[in-house]
CSV table of C-alpha atoms in Angstrom, one decimal:
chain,number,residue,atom,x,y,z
H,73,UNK,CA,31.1,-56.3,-23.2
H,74,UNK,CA,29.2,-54.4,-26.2
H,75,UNK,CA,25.8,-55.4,-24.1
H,76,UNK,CA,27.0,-54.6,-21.4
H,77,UNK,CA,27.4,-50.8,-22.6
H,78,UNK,CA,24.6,-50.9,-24.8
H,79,UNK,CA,22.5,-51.5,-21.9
H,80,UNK,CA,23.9,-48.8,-19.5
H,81,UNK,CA,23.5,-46.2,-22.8
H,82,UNK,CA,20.0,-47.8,-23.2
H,83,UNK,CA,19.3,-47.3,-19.1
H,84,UNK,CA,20.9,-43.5,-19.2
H,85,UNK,CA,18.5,-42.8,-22.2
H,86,UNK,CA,15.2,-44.0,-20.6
H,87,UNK,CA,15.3,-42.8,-17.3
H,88,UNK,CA,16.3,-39.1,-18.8
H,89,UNK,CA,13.4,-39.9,-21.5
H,90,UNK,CA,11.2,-36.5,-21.2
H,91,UNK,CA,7.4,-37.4,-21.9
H,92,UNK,CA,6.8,-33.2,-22.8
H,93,UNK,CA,8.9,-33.9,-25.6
H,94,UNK,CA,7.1,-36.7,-27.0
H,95,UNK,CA,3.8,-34.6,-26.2
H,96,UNK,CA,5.1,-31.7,-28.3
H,97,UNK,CA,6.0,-33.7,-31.5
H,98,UNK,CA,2.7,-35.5,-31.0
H,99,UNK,CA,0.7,-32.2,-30.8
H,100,UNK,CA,2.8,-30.4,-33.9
H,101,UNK,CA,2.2,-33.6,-35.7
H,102,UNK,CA,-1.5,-34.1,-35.3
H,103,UNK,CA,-2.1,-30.0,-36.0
H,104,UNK,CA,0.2,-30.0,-38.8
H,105,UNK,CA,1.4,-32.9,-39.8
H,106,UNK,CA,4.0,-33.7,-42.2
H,107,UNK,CA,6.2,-36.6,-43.0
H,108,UNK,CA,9.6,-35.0,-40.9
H,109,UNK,CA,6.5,-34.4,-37.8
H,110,UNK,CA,4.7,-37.6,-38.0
H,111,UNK,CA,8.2,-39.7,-38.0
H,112,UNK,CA,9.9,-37.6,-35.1
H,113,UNK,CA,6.6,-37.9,-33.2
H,114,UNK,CA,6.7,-42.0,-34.1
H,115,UNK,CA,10.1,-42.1,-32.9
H,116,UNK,CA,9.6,-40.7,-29.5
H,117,UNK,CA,6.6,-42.9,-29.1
H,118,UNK,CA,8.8,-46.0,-29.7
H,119,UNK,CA,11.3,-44.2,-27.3
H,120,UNK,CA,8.5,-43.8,-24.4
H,121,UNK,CA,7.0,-47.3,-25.2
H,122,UNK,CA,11.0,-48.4,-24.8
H,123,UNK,CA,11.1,-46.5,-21.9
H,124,UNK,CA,7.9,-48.4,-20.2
H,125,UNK,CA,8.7,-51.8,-21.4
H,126,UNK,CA,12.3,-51.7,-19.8
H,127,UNK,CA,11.5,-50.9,-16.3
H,128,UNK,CA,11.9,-53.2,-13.8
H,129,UNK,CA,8.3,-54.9,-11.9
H,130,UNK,CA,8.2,-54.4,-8.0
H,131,UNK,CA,6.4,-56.9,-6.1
H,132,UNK,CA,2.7,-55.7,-5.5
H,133,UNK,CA,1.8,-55.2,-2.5
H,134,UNK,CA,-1.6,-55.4,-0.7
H,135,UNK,CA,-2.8,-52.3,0.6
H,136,UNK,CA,-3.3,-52.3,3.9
H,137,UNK,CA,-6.8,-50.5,5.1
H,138,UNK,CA,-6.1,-47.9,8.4
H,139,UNK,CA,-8.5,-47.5,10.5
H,140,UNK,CA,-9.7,-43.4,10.8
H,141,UNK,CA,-9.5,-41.9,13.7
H,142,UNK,CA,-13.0,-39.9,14.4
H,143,UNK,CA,-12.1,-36.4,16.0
H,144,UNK,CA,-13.7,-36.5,18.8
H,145,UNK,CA,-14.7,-32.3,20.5
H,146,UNK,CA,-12.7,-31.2,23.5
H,147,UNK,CA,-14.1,-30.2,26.2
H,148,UNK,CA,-13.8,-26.3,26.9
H,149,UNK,CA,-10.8,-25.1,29.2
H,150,UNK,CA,-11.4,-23.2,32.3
H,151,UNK,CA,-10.4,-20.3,30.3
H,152,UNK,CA,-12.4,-21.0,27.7
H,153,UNK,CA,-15.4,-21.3,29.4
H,154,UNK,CA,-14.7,-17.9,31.5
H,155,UNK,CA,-13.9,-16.1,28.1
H,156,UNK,CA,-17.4,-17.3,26.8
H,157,UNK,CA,-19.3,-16.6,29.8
H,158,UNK,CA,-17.9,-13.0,29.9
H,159,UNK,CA,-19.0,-12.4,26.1
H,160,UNK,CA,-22.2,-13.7,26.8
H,161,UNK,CA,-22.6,-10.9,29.8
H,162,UNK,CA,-21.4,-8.4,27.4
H,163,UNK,CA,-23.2,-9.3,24.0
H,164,UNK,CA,-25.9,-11.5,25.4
H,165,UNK,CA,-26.9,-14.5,23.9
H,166,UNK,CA,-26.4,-14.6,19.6
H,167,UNK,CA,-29.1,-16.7,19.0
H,168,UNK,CA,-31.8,-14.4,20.8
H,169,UNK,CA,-34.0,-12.3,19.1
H,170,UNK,CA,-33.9,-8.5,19.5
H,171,UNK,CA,-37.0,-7.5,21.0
H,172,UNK,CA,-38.0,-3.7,20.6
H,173,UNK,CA,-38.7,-1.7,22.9
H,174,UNK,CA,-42.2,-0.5,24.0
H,175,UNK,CA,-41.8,3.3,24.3
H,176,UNK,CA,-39.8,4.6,21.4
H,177,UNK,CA,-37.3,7.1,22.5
H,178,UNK,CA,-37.0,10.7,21.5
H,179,UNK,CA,-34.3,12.6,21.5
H,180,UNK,CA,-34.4,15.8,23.0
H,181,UNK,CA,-32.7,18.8,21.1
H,182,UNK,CA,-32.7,21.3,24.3
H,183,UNK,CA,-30.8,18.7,26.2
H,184,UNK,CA,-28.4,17.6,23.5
H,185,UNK,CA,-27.7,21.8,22.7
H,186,UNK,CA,-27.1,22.0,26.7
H,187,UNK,CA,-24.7,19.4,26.9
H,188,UNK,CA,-23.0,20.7,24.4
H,189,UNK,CA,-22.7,23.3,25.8
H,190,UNK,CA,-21.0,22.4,29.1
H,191,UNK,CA,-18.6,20.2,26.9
H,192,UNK,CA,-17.8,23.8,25.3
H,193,UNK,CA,-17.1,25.5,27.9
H,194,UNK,CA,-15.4,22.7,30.0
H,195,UNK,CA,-12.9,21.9,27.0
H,196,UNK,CA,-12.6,25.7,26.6
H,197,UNK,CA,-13.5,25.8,22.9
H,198,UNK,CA,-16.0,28.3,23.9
H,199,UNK,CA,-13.5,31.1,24.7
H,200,UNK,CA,-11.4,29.7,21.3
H,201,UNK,CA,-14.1,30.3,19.6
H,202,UNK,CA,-15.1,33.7,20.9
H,203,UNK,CA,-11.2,35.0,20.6
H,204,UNK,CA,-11.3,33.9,17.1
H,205,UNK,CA,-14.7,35.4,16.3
H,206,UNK,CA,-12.9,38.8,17.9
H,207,UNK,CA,-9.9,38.6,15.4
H,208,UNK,CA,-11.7,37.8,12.5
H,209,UNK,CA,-14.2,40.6,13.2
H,210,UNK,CA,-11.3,43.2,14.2
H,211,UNK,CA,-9.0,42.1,11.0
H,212,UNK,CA,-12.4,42.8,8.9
H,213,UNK,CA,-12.9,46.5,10.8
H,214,UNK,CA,-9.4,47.3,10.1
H,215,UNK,CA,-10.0,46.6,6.5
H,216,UNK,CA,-13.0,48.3,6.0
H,217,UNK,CA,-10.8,51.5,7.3
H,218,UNK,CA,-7.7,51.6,5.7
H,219,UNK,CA,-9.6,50.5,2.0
H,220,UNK,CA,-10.1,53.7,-0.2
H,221,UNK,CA,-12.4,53.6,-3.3
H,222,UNK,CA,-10.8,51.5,-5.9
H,223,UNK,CA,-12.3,49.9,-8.9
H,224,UNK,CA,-14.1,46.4,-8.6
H,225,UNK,CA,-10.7,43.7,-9.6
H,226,UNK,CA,-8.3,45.9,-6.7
H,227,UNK,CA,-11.4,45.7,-4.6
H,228,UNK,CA,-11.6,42.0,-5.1
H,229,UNK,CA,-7.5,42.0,-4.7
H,230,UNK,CA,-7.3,43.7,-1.5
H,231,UNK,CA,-10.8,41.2,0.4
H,232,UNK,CA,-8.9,38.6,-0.4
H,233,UNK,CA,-5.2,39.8,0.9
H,234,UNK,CA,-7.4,40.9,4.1
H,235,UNK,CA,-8.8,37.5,4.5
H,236,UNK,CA,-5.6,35.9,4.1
H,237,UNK,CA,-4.7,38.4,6.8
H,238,UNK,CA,-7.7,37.6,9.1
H,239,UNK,CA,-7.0,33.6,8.6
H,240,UNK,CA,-3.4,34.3,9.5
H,241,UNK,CA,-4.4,36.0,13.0
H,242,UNK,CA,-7.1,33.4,13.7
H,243,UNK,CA,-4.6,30.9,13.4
H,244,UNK,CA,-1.3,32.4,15.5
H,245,UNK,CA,-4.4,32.8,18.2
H,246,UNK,CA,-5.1,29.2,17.9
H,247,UNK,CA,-1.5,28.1,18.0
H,248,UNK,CA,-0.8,30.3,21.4
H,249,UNK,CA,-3.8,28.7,22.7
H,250,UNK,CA,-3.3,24.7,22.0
H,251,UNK,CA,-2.3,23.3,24.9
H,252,UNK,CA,0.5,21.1,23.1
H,253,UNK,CA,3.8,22.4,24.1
H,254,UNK,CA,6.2,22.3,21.1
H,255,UNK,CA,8.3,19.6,20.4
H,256,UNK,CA,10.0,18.2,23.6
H,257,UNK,CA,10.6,14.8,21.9
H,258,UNK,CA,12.9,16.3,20.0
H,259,UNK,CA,17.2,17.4,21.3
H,260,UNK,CA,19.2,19.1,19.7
H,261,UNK,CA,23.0,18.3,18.4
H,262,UNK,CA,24.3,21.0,20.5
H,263,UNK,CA,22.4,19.4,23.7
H,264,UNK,CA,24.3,16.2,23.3
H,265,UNK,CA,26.7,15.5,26.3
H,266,UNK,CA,29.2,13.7,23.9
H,267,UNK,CA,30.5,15.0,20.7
H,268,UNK,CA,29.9,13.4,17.1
């Protein structure tokens, strides 16, 4: 019965034997070794060569060989081939080489300040423009008036108050003039048809 246990205490050890310990005491003992290193580290060997001797064999077996299946290309779905026929239309072939064109073009500024022009006007940043142009030069006459004589830091004191004053004008004129109503996203607690 004493085998019997021994055995089972021998089988618990083994298959819990750790190999990172036996590293470890190997590694300390070859870096620094002393006699309590090199016997710990002798022990655990003798432990893992324990450990290997008492497994138990399996049958070999032969390793059968699989034949590989070669991947073989699909052909292209309808809507594949519709998706690439469409990018071709639209990017043209990649592998062609760009050819250059024989006239080089030149751009013309008269046209480009013309259309930009018409954009101007048709967007009506033209009129913003003006209106704020307006302000800004009636906030500066305004300024000029009511400004007595003073020395040069009051001088500099009050241009920049009046600017501030000018940039405040041109930008209420800009809000009444943006076309994006306020908020209507937006209701508020009172609106509610149900209490909270």
């Amino acid at each position: 019965m004493n085998e019997f246990y021994e055995f089972i205490l021998i089988h618990y050890l083994m298959s819990n034997f750790n190999f990172a310990d036996c590293r470890k005491a190997v590694n300390q003992a070859t870096f620094r070794p002393t006699a309590a290193r090199k016997a710990a580290a002798a022990k655990l060997l003798s432990e893992a060569l324990d450990f290997i001797n008492n497994l138990e064999e399996v049958k070999e077996s032969s390793k059968k060989t699989t034949k590989r299946r070669r991947k073989t290309t699909k052909k292209a779905t309808p809507q594949q081939r519709v998706a690439d026929r469409q990018e071709k239309a639209f990017h043209g072939k990649a592998d062609s080489p760009v050819k250059p064109s024989k006239k080089a073009k030149t751009a013309s500024v008269k046209e480009a300040a013309e259309s930009a022009k018409a954009v101007s006007e048709a967007t009506g940043a033209a009129q913003r423009a003006a209106k704020k142009a307006e302000a800004k030069a009636k906030a500066l006459k305004q300024e000029a008036k009511a400004q007595p004589k003073v020395d040069k830091s009051e001088e500099r004191l009050a241009s920049l108050e009046a600017k501030i004053e000018a940039l405040t004008a041109v930008l209420a004129l800009q809000m009444e003039s943006s076309s994006t109503p306020p908020s209507a996203d937006f209701v508020s607690i009172d609106d509610l048809p149900f209490e909270l």
